[in-house]
Coordinates of C-alpha atoms in Angstrom, one line a residue:
M1 CA 141.9 116.5 73.7
P2 CA 144.0 115.4 70.7
V3 CA 143.7 111.7 69.8
K4 CA 146.9 109.8 69.1
I5 CA 146.7 106.8 66.8
K6 CA 150.1 105.1 67.1
K7 CA 149.3 101.5 66.1
I8 CA 146.7 100.3 63.5
L9 CA 145.7 96.7 63.3
Y10 CA 144.7 96.0 59.7
I11 CA 142.8 92.9 58.7
P12 CA 142.4 92.5 54.9
Y13 CA 139.6 89.9 54.9
L14 CA 139.9 89.7 51.1
K15 CA 140.5 86.9 48.6
E16 CA 143.3 88.8 46.8
P17 CA 144.5 91.7 49.1
T18 CA 146.0 94.7 47.2
Y19 CA 146.6 97.0 50.2
D20 CA 145.8 100.0 48.1
F21 CA 143.6 101.4 50.9
L22 CA 146.5 101.5 53.3
E23 CA 147.8 104.5 51.3
G24 CA 144.6 106.4 52.4
L25 CA 145.6 105.8 56.0
L26 CA 149.1 107.3 55.8
D27 CA 147.7 110.7 56.6
I28 CA 147.2 109.4 60.1
K29 CA 151.0 109.8 60.6
K30 CA 150.1 113.5 61.4
I31 CA 148.6 112.3 64.7
G32 CA 151.2 109.8 65.7
L33 CA 151.0 106.7 63.4
E34 CA 154.2 104.6 64.0
E35 CA 153.2 101.1 63.1
I36 CA 150.7 99.0 61.1
I37 CA 150.1 95.4 62.2
L38 CA 148.9 93.3 59.3
F39 CA 147.0 90.1 59.5
S40 CA 148.8 88.2 56.8
E41 CA 150.8 85.0 56.1
S42 CA 153.6 87.1 54.6
L43 CA 154.6 90.8 54.4
P44 CA 154.4 92.4 50.9
Q45 CA 158.0 93.6 50.5
G46 CA 157.1 96.6 48.3
L47 CA 154.5 97.7 50.9
K48 CA 156.9 97.4 53.7
E49 CA 159.5 99.5 51.9
K50 CA 156.9 102.2 50.9
L51 CA 155.7 102.5 54.5
S52 CA 159.3 102.6 55.8
E53 CA 159.9 105.6 53.6
Q54 CA 157.1 107.3 55.4
G55 CA 158.6 106.4 58.8
I56 CA 155.9 103.8 59.5
N57 CA 156.8 100.2 60.5
L58 CA 154.9 97.3 59.1
K59 CA 154.8 93.9 60.9
R60 CA 152.6 90.9 60.6
D61 CA 150.5 88.9 63.0
R62 CA 149.3 85.5 61.7
G63 CA 147.6 84.2 64.8
S64 CA 145.3 81.2 64.7
G65 CA 141.8 80.2 65.5
P66 CA 138.4 82.0 64.9
L67 CA 138.7 85.4 63.3
I68 CA 137.0 87.6 65.9
P69 CA 138.9 86.3 69.0
R70 CA 142.1 86.6 66.9
I71 CA 141.4 90.2 66.1
L72 CA 140.6 91.1 69.7
D73 CA 143.6 89.2 71.1
S74 CA 146.0 90.8 68.7
A75 CA 144.6 94.3 69.4
N76 CA 145.2 93.7 73.1
K77 CA 148.6 92.1 72.7
E78 CA 149.9 94.8 70.3
N79 CA 148.3 97.6 72.3
A80 CA 146.6 98.8 69.1
S81 CA 144.7 102.1 69.1
F82 CA 142.7 101.6 65.9
I83 CA 141.3 98.5 64.1
V84 CA 140.7 98.4 60.4
V85 CA 138.8 95.5 58.8
H86 CA 138.5 95.3 55.0
L87 CA 135.8 92.9 53.9
A88 CA 135.5 91.2 50.6
K89 CA 132.5 91.9 48.4
E90 CA 132.1 88.3 47.5
K91 CA 131.6 87.1 51.1
K92 CA 128.1 85.9 51.8
K93 CA 125.9 88.6 53.3
M94 CA 125.1 86.5 56.4
L95 CA 128.7 85.7 57.1
K96 CA 129.8 89.3 56.5
G97 CA 127.0 90.6 58.7
S98 CA 127.9 88.2 61.5
I99 CA 131.6 89.5 61.4
V100 CA 130.5 93.1 61.4
R101 CA 128.0 92.7 64.3
N102 CA 130.4 90.6 66.5
L103 CA 133.2 93.1 66.0
I104 CA 131.0 96.1 66.8
K105 CA 129.6 94.4 69.9
N106 CA 133.0 93.1 71.3
T107 CA 135.7 95.7 70.5
R108 CA 136.5 98.5 72.8
L109 CA 138.6 100.3 70.2
P110 CA 137.6 102.6 67.3
L111 CA 136.7 100.2 64.5
L112 CA 136.9 101.1 60.8
L113 CA 134.9 98.9 58.5
I114 CA 135.5 99.0 54.7
H115 CA 133.6 96.9 52.2
E116 CA 135.4 96.1 49.0
N117 CA 133.3 97.7 46.3
G118 CA 135.8 99.4 43.8
E119 CA 135.3 102.8 45.4
E120 CA 137.9 102.4 48.2
K121 CA 140.8 103.0 45.9
G122 CA 139.8 106.7 45.7
F123 CA 140.6 107.2 49.4
S124 CA 144.3 106.7 48.7
T125 CA 144.3 110.1 47.1
K126 CA 141.3 111.8 48.8
G127 CA 142.0 111.0 52.4
L128 CA 139.8 109.0 54.7
F129 CA 138.7 112.0 56.8
D130 CA 138.2 114.5 54.0
S131 CA 134.4 114.5 54.2
V132 CA 132.9 113.0 57.3
I133 CA 129.2 112.3 58.0
L134 CA 128.8 112.4 61.8
A135 CA 125.5 110.7 62.8
I136 CA 124.1 112.3 65.9
N137 CA 121.5 112.0 68.6
W138 CA 121.8 113.1 72.2
S139 CA 123.2 109.9 73.7
D140 CA 126.6 109.4 75.4
S141 CA 127.7 107.5 72.4
T142 CA 127.2 110.5 70.2
Q143 CA 129.2 112.6 72.6
R144 CA 132.1 110.1 72.4
A145 CA 132.0 110.1 68.6
L146 CA 132.0 113.9 68.6
L147 CA 134.9 114.1 70.9
Y148 CA 136.8 111.5 68.9
V149 CA 136.3 113.3 65.6
I150 CA 137.4 116.6 67.2
G151 CA 140.4 114.8 68.6
V152 CA 141.5 113.9 65.1
K153 CA 140.7 117.3 63.6
A154 CA 144.2 117.5 62.1
L155 CA 142.9 115.0 59.6
V156 CA 139.4 116.3 59.1
G157 CA 138.4 118.3 56.0
L158 CA 134.6 118.8 56.5
I159 CA 132.0 117.5 58.9
D160 CA 128.3 117.1 58.0
T161 CA 126.3 116.3 61.1
V162 CA 123.2 114.3 60.5
Y163 CA 120.2 113.9 62.9
V164 CA 117.4 111.6 61.7
L165 CA 113.8 112.2 62.8
S166 CA 111.9 109.0 63.2
K167 CA 108.5 110.5 64.0
K168 CA 106.6 113.5 63.0
P169 CA 107.6 116.5 65.2
T170 CA 105.7 119.5 66.4
V171 CA 106.8 123.0 65.5
K172 CA 108.2 123.4 69.0
D173 CA 110.1 120.1 68.6
I174 CA 111.6 121.3 65.3
R175 CA 112.7 124.6 67.0
K176 CA 114.4 122.8 69.8
L177 CA 116.0 120.3 67.5
R178 CA 117.5 123.0 65.3
D179 CA 119.0 124.7 68.4
R180 CA 120.6 121.5 69.6
V181 CA 121.9 120.6 66.2
E182 CA 123.4 124.1 65.9
E183 CA 125.1 123.7 69.3
I184 CA 127.0 120.7 67.9
R185 CA 127.9 122.7 64.8
K186 CA 129.2 125.6 66.9
I187 CA 131.4 123.2 69.0
C188 CA 133.0 122.0 65.8
L189 CA 133.4 125.5 64.4
E190 CA 135.1 126.6 67.6
E191 CA 137.6 123.8 67.0
K192 CA 138.2 125.3 63.5
I193 CA 136.5 122.4 61.7
D194 CA 134.4 123.3 58.8
T195 CA 130.9 121.9 59.7
E196 CA 127.4 121.9 58.4
S197 CA 124.3 120.4 60.1
H198 CA 121.4 118.6 58.5
I199 CA 118.1 117.1 59.7
Y200 CA 116.7 114.1 57.8
A201 CA 113.4 112.3 58.4
G202 CA 112.8 108.5 58.0
K203 CA 114.5 105.3 59.0
T204 CA 117.8 106.0 60.7
P205 CA 120.1 103.7 58.7
E206 CA 118.6 104.6 55.3
E207 CA 118.8 108.3 56.0
I208 CA 122.4 108.2 57.2
L209 CA 123.4 106.3 54.1
L210 CA 121.5 108.7 51.9
A211 CA 123.3 111.7 53.6
A212 CA 126.6 110.0 52.8
K213 CA 125.6 109.9 49.2
D214 CA 124.2 113.4 49.1
Y215 CA 127.4 114.9 50.5
N216 CA 129.9 112.7 48.8
A217 CA 131.2 111.5 52.1
T218 CA 134.5 109.7 52.5
L219 CA 133.6 108.4 55.9
I220 CA 130.6 107.8 58.2
A221 CA 131.3 108.2 61.9
M222 CA 128.9 106.8 64.5
G223 CA 129.0 106.2 68.3
Y224 CA 128.0 102.9 69.7
G225 CA 126.8 102.1 73.2
S226 CA 125.1 98.9 74.6
K227 CA 123.0 100.6 77.1
G228 CA 120.6 103.5 77.5
I229 CA 117.5 104.9 75.8
F230 CA 119.2 105.1 72.4
K231 CA 120.0 101.4 72.2
E232 CA 117.7 100.8 69.3
I233 CA 119.0 103.9 67.4
F234 CA 122.7 103.7 67.4
S235 CA 123.7 100.5 69.2
G236 CA 121.3 98.1 67.6
S237 CA 119.9 97.5 64.1
A238 CA 120.6 101.0 62.8
C239 CA 124.3 100.9 63.6
Y240 CA 124.7 97.4 62.2
R241 CA 122.8 98.2 59.0
V242 CA 124.9 101.3 58.3
A243 CA 128.1 99.3 58.9
E244 CA 127.0 96.4 56.7
E245 CA 125.5 98.4 53.8
S246 CA 127.6 101.5 53.4
S247 CA 129.6 101.9 50.2
V248 CA 132.0 104.2 52.1
P249 CA 134.1 103.3 55.2
V250 CA 132.3 103.4 58.5
L251 CA 134.0 104.4 61.8
I252 CA 132.4 103.0 64.9
I253 CA 133.5 104.7 68.2
P254 CA 132.6 102.5 71.2

């Protein structure tokens, strides 16, 4: 089923926001983007005019109080369909990690996390969904992530699905695994999405980050769930580490 993203809540947690990355989100207008709600003391006039030319309204929400409750309250109040948080590179790792983990655990909306590192400017021309790493296992959270990415296929250029083996498999295990990974690839191909599948071996977060580098990803997409046998894989330390350490944007689908 097609996904509609009508309202984006954008939080530039930066010392000197430039808003360059917002240009990389304008492609979302193809699937219904009408408004961006900006966490800011004031609205950059040039940005407001530029978005207006694209048929997108820009409004601000100052709010008050601790950051995480403000984000969640604003998302609920504005009926947002997508949250974007842009984190400054100079923030202390512990503080940034705490923000990332609390957002992942508490939001019920797709959450896009971007770390300021000098590379994000490229997405204003490449497009956020041009090259997507889709981290997979066989959990419900993977299914949700897969359905979401298929739902925004109008934006997607290429998907590279990545499954990470954490223990040495038997020959029989490898055969079954290849069949299951290929099933996901076929689902994407049937949706007319160019897709390749890959199997890595090692620690889950490290291998997902490596795959993003290997395939020049513009985005890593991961499902997140708080229950089930895959808790330690995609809803615990691995999910957090990828979100905290990635040099490319990470999309978490709850």
